[in-house]
Coordinates of C-alpha atoms and ligand atoms in Angstrom, one line a residue:
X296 CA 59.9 33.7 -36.8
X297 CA 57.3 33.8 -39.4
X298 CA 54.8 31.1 -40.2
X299 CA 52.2 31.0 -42.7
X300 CA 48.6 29.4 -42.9
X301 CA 45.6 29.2 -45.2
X302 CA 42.4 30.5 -43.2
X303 CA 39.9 29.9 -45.8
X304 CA 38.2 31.8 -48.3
X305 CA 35.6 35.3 -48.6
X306 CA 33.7 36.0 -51.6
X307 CA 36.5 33.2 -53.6
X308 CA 39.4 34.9 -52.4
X309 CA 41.6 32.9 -50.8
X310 CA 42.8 34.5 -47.0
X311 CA 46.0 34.1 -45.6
X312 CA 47.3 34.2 -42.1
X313 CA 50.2 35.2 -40.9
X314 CA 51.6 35.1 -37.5
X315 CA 55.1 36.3 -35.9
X316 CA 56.5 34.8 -32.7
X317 CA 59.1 37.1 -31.2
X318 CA 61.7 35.6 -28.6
X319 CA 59.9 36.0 -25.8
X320 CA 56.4 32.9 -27.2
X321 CA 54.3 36.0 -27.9
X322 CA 52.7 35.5 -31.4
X323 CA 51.2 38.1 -33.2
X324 CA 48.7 37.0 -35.9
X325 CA 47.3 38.8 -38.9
X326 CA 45.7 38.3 -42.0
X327 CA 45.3 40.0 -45.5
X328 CA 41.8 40.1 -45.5
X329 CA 40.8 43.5 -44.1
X330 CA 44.6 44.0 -42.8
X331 CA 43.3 42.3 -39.8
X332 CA 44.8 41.7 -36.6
X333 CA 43.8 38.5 -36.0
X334 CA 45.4 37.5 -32.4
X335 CA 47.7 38.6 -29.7
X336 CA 48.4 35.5 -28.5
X337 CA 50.8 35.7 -25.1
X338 CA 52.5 33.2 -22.8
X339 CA 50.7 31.7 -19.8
X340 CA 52.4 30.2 -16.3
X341 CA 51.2 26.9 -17.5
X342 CA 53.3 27.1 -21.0
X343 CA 50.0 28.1 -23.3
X344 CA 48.9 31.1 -24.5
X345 CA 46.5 33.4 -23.9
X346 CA 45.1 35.9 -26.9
X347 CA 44.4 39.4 -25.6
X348 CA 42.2 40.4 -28.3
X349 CA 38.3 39.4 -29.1
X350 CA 38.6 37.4 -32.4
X351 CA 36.1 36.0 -35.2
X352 CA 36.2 33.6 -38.1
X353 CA 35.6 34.6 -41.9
X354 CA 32.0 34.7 -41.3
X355 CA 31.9 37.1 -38.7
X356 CA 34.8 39.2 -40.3
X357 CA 32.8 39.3 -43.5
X358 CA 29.4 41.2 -41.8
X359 CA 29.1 44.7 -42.8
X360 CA 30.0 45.7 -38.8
X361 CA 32.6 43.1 -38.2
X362 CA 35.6 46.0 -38.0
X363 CA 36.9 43.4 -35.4
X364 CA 41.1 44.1 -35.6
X365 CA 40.4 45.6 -39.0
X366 CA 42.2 48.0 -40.6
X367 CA 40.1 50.7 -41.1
X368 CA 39.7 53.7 -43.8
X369 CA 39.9 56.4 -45.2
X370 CA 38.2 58.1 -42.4
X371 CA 37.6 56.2 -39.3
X372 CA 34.4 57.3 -37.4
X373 CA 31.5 59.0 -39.0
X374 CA 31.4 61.4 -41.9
X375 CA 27.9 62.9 -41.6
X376 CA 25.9 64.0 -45.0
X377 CA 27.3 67.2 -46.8
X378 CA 30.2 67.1 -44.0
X379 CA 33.5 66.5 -46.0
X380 CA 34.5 69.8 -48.1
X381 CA 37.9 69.0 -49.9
X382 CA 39.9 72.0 -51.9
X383 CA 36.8 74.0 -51.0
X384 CA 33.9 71.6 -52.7
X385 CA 31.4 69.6 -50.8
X386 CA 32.3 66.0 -52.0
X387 CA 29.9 63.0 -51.4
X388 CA 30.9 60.1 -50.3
X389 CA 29.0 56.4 -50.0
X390 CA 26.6 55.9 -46.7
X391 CA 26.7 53.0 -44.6
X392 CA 24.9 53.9 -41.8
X393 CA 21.5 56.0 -42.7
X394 CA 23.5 59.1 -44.6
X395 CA 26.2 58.5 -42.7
X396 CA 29.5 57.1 -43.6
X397 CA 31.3 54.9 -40.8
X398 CA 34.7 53.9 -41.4
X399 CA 35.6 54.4 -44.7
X400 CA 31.4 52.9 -46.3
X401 CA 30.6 50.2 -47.1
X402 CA 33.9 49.7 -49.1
X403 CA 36.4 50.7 -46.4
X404 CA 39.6 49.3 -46.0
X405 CA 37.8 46.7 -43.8
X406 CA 36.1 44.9 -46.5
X407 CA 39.2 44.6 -48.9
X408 CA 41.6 42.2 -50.0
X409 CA 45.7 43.3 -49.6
X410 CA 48.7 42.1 -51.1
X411 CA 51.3 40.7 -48.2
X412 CA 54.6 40.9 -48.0
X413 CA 55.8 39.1 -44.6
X414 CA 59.4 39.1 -42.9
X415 CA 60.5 37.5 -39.3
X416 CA 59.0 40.6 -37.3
X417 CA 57.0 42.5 -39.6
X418 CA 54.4 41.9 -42.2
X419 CA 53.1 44.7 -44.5
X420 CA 49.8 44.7 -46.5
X421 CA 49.6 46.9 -49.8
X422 CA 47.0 48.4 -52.3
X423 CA 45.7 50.7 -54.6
X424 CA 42.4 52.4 -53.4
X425 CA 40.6 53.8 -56.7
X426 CA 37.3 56.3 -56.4
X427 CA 35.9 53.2 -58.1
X428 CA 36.9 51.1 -55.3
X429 CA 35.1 53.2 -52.0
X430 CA 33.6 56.2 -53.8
X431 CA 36.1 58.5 -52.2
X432 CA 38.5 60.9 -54.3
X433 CA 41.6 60.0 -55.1
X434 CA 43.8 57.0 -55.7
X435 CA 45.2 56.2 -52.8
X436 CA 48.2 53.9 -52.5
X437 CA 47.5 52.4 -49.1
X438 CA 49.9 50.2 -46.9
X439 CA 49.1 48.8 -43.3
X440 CA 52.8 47.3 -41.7
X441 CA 52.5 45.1 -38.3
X442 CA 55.5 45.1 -36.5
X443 CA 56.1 42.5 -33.6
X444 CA 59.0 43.9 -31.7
X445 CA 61.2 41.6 -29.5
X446 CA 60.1 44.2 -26.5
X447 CA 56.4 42.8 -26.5
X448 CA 55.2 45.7 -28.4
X449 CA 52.8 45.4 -31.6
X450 CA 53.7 48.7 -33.8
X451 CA 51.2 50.0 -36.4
X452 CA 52.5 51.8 -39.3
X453 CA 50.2 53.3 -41.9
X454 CA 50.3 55.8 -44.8
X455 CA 49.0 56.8 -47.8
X456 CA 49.6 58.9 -50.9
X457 CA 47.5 59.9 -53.3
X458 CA 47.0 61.7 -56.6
X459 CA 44.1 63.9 -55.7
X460 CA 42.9 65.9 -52.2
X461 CA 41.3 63.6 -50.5
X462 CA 41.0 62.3 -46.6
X463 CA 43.8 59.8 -44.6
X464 CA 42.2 59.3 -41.5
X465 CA 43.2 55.8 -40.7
X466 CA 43.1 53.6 -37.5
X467 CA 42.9 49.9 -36.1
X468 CA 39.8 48.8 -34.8
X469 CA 41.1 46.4 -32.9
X470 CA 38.9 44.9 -29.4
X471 CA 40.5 44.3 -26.3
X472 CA 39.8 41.3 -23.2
X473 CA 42.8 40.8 -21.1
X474 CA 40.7 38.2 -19.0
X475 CA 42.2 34.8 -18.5
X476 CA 38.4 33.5 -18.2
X477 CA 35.8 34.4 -19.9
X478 CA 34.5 37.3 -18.6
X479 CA 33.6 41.1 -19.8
X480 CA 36.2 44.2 -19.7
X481 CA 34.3 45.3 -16.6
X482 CA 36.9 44.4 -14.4
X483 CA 39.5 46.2 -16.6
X484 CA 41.1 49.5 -15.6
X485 CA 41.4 52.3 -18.2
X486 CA 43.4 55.2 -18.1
X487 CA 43.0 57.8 -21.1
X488 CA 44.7 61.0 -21.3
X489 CA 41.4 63.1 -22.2
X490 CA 40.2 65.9 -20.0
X491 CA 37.1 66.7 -23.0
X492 CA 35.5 64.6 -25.3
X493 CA 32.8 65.7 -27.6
X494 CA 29.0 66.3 -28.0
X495 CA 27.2 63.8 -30.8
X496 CA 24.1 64.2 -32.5
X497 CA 21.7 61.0 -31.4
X498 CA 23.1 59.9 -35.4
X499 CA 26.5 60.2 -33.3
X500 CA 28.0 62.6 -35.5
X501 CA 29.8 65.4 -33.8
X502 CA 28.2 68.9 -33.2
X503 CA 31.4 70.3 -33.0
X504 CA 30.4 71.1 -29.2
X505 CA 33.3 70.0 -26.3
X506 CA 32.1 68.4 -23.2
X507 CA 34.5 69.0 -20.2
X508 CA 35.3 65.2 -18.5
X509 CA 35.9 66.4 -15.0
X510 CA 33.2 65.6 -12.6
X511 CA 31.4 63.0 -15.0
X512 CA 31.9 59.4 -15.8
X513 CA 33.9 60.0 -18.8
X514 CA 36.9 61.3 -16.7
X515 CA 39.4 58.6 -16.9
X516 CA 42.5 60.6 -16.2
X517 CA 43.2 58.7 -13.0
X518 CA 42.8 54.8 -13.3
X519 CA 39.5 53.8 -13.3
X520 CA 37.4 50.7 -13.1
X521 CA 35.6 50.5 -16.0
X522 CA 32.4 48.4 -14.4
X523 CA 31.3 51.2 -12.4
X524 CA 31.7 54.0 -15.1
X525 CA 29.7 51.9 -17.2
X526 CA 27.0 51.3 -14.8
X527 CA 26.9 55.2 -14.8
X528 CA 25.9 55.2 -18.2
X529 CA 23.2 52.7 -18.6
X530 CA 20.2 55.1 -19.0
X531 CA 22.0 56.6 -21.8
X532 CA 21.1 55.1 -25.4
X533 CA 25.0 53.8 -26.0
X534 CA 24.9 52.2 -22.6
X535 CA 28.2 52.4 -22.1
X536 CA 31.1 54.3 -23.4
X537 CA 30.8 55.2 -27.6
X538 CA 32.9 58.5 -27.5
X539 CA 35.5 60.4 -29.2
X540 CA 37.8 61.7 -26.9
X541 CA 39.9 64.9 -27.0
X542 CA 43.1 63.1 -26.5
X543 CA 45.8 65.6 -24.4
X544 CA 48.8 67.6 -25.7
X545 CA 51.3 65.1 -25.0
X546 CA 55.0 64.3 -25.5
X547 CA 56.0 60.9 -27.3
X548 CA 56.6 59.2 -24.9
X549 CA 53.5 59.7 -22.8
X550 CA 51.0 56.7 -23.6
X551 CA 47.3 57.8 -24.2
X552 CA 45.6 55.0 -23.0
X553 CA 46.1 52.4 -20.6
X554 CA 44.1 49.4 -20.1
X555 CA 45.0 46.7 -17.3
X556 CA 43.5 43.6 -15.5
X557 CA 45.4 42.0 -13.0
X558 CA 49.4 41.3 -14.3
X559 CA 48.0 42.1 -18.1
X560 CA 48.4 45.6 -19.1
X561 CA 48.2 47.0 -23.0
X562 CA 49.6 50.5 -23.2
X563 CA 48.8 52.6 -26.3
X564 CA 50.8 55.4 -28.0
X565 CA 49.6 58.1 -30.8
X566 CA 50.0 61.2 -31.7
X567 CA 46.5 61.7 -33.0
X568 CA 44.6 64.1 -31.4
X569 CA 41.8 61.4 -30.5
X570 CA 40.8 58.3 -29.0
X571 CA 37.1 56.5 -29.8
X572 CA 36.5 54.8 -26.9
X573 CA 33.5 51.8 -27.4
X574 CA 32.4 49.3 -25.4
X575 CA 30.6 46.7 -26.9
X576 CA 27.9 48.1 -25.3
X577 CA 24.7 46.1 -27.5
X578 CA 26.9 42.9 -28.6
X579 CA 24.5 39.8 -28.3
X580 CA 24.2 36.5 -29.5
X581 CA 24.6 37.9 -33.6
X582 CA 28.3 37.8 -32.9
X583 CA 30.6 34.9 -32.3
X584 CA 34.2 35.1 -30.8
X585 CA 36.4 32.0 -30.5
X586 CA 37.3 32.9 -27.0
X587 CA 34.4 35.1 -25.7
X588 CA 31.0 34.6 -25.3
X589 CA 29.5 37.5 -27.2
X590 CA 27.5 40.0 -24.7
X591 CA 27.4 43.7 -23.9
X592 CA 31.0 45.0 -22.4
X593 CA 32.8 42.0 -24.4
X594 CA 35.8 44.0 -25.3
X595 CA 37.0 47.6 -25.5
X596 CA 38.2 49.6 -28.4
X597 CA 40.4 52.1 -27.7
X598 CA 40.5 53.6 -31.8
X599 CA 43.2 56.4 -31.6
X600 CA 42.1 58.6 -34.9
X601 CA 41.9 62.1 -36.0
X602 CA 38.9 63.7 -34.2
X603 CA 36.3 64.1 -36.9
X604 CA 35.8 67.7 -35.4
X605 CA 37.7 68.9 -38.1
X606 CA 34.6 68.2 -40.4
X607 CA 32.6 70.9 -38.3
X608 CA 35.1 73.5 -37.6
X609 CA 37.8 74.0 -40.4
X610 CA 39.8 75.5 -37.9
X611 CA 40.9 72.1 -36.3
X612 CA 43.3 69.6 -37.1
X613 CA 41.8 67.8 -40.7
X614 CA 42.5 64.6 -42.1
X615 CA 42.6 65.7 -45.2
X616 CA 45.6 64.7 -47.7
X617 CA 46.5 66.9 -50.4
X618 CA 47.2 66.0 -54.0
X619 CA 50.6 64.5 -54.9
X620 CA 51.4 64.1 -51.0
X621 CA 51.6 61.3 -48.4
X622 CA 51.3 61.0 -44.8
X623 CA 52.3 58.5 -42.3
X624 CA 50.4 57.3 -39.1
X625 CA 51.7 55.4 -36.4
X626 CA 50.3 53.2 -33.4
X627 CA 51.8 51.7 -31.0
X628 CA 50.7 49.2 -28.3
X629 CA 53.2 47.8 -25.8
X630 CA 51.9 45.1 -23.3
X631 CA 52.7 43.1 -20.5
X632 CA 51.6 39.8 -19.0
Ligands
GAL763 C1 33.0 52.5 -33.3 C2 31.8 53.3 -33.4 C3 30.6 52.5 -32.9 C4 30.4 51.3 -33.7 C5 31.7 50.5 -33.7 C6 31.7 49.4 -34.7 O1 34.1 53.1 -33.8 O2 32.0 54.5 -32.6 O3 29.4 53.3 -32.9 O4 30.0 51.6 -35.0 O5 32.8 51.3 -34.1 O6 30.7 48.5 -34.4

């Protein structure tokens, strides 16, 4: 079942929202602003709902870091200065963050407007992303399909195509709070199939260095409570977890993340070759969620991507997307409750 709602209006263009509502009461809300997920919203014991994910309104959607549930792109994570080399040229592309471009720059697929086209279980957003658009190469005919299945599972499909080389690196940035109070994620229990993730730079670009996990708190191959990793981490600058994660060789079927509190479990699926794991760590009172008091360890991201690696060592998987082609991306969250 598909309804849709008027959600008010960025920079005079009108926003829509649309949510789904599968057999079982779970409603899955998203709007065209951003290609935002917007809510999870699951059935209680009491007949209400609960939504799973940290949510914002316009005004906090509309800030240059509010990637909350956004689609993001070209490149999710960080491009560092002089990094991206396509067909053999060092191409620029717009900074965001010093010389550094985070999630697609300041013109990502977060920031823009898509066209909608909505059915019972599945709504799909479309556009054409020009050079003129977000400075990158290319025109890039994006599209970003939500899927709400009737087996409690939100499925992510993505691709692009383009007319010249340039990079398809796309992901959801969506934040996760299973807690039916409000409460932080430290009580959560995360499972990740990683046994590396990699060195930054302090500007948290990799170095192209891989940091075994065993032994340190980034090890979460065995379910771990996330309060106590975190606490590990608190002389660190991030204090807490802002990491890309060398996600496992892994068959299909194998999730590569699992996140549970009490009865409420999401369980994520990708065949990327990465997971950015971040934790909120430095959220304060600058943020505002409808649900959630904003503080450090709010929510978790769990931002299954391409590892950027493949910007230092050519050798590696890349996100690049060749002239005249198109490439699909899928990801898949199934959840219980
Ligand atoms: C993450 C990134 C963080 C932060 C966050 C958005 O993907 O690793 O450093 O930028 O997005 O606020």
């Amino acid at each position: 079942m598909l309804t849709t709602d008027k959600f008010g209006e960025v920079a005079g263009h009108a926003v829509t929202a649309y949510t789904i509502e599968n057999r079982n009461g779970v409603q899955l809300t998203v709007l065209d602003y951003g290609a935002t997920w917007h809510a999870l919203n699951v059935p209680t014991p009491d007949g209400s709902h609960q939504n799973l994910i940290l949510n914002t309104d316009l005004a906090g959607y509309a800030k240059p870091d509010g990637y909350f549930g956004k689609a993001i792109g070209r490149f999710a994570g960080r491009i560092g200065a002089g990094q991206l080399v396509l067909d053999g040229q060092p191409v620029a592309v717009p900074a965001n963050e010093g010389t550094t471009t985070l999630h697609g720059g300041p013109h990502g697929f977060s920031t823009l407007f898509f066209k909608a086209d909505a059915a019972a279980d599945h709504v799909t957003f479309t556009r054409t992303v020009t050079p003129e658009t977000d400075g990158f190469p290319g025109t890039l005919d994006v599209s970003v399909t939500y899927t709400l299945t009737a087996a409690d599972e939100v499925v992510i499909d993505f691709t692009g195509a383009t007319d010249q080389t340039t990079v398809f690196n796309p992901t959801n940035h969506v934040y996760w709070n299973l807690n039916a109070a409000d409460d932080t994620i430290e009580n959560h229990t995360l499972r990740l199939a990683a046994a590396s993730h990699y060195e930054l730079e302090p500007s948290k670009v990799l170095t192209g260095a891989v940091v075994a996990n065993a032994d340190t708190p980034y090890d979460f191959r065995e379910p771990r409570q996330l309060g106590p990793a975190l606490r590990e981490l608190q002389t660190i600058p991030e204090a807490g977890l802002d990491d890309v994660f060398a996600i496992d060789d892994h068959a299909a079927t194998e999730p590569v993340a699992v996140l549970s509190q009490g009865q409420r479990q999401v369980t994520m699926y990708s065949a990327r070759n990465a997971v950015v794991v971040f934790t909120s760590n430095h959220f304060g009172d600058e943020l505002h969620f409808l649900h959630h008091q904003s503080r450090p360890h709010v929510g978790i991201a769990m931002e299954a991507q391409t590892s950027a690696a493949g910007l230092v060592d050519p050798g590696l998987t890349q996100a690049t997307l060749a002239a005249g082609t198109s490439r699909h991306e899928q990801i898949r969250y199934a959840f219980t409750y």
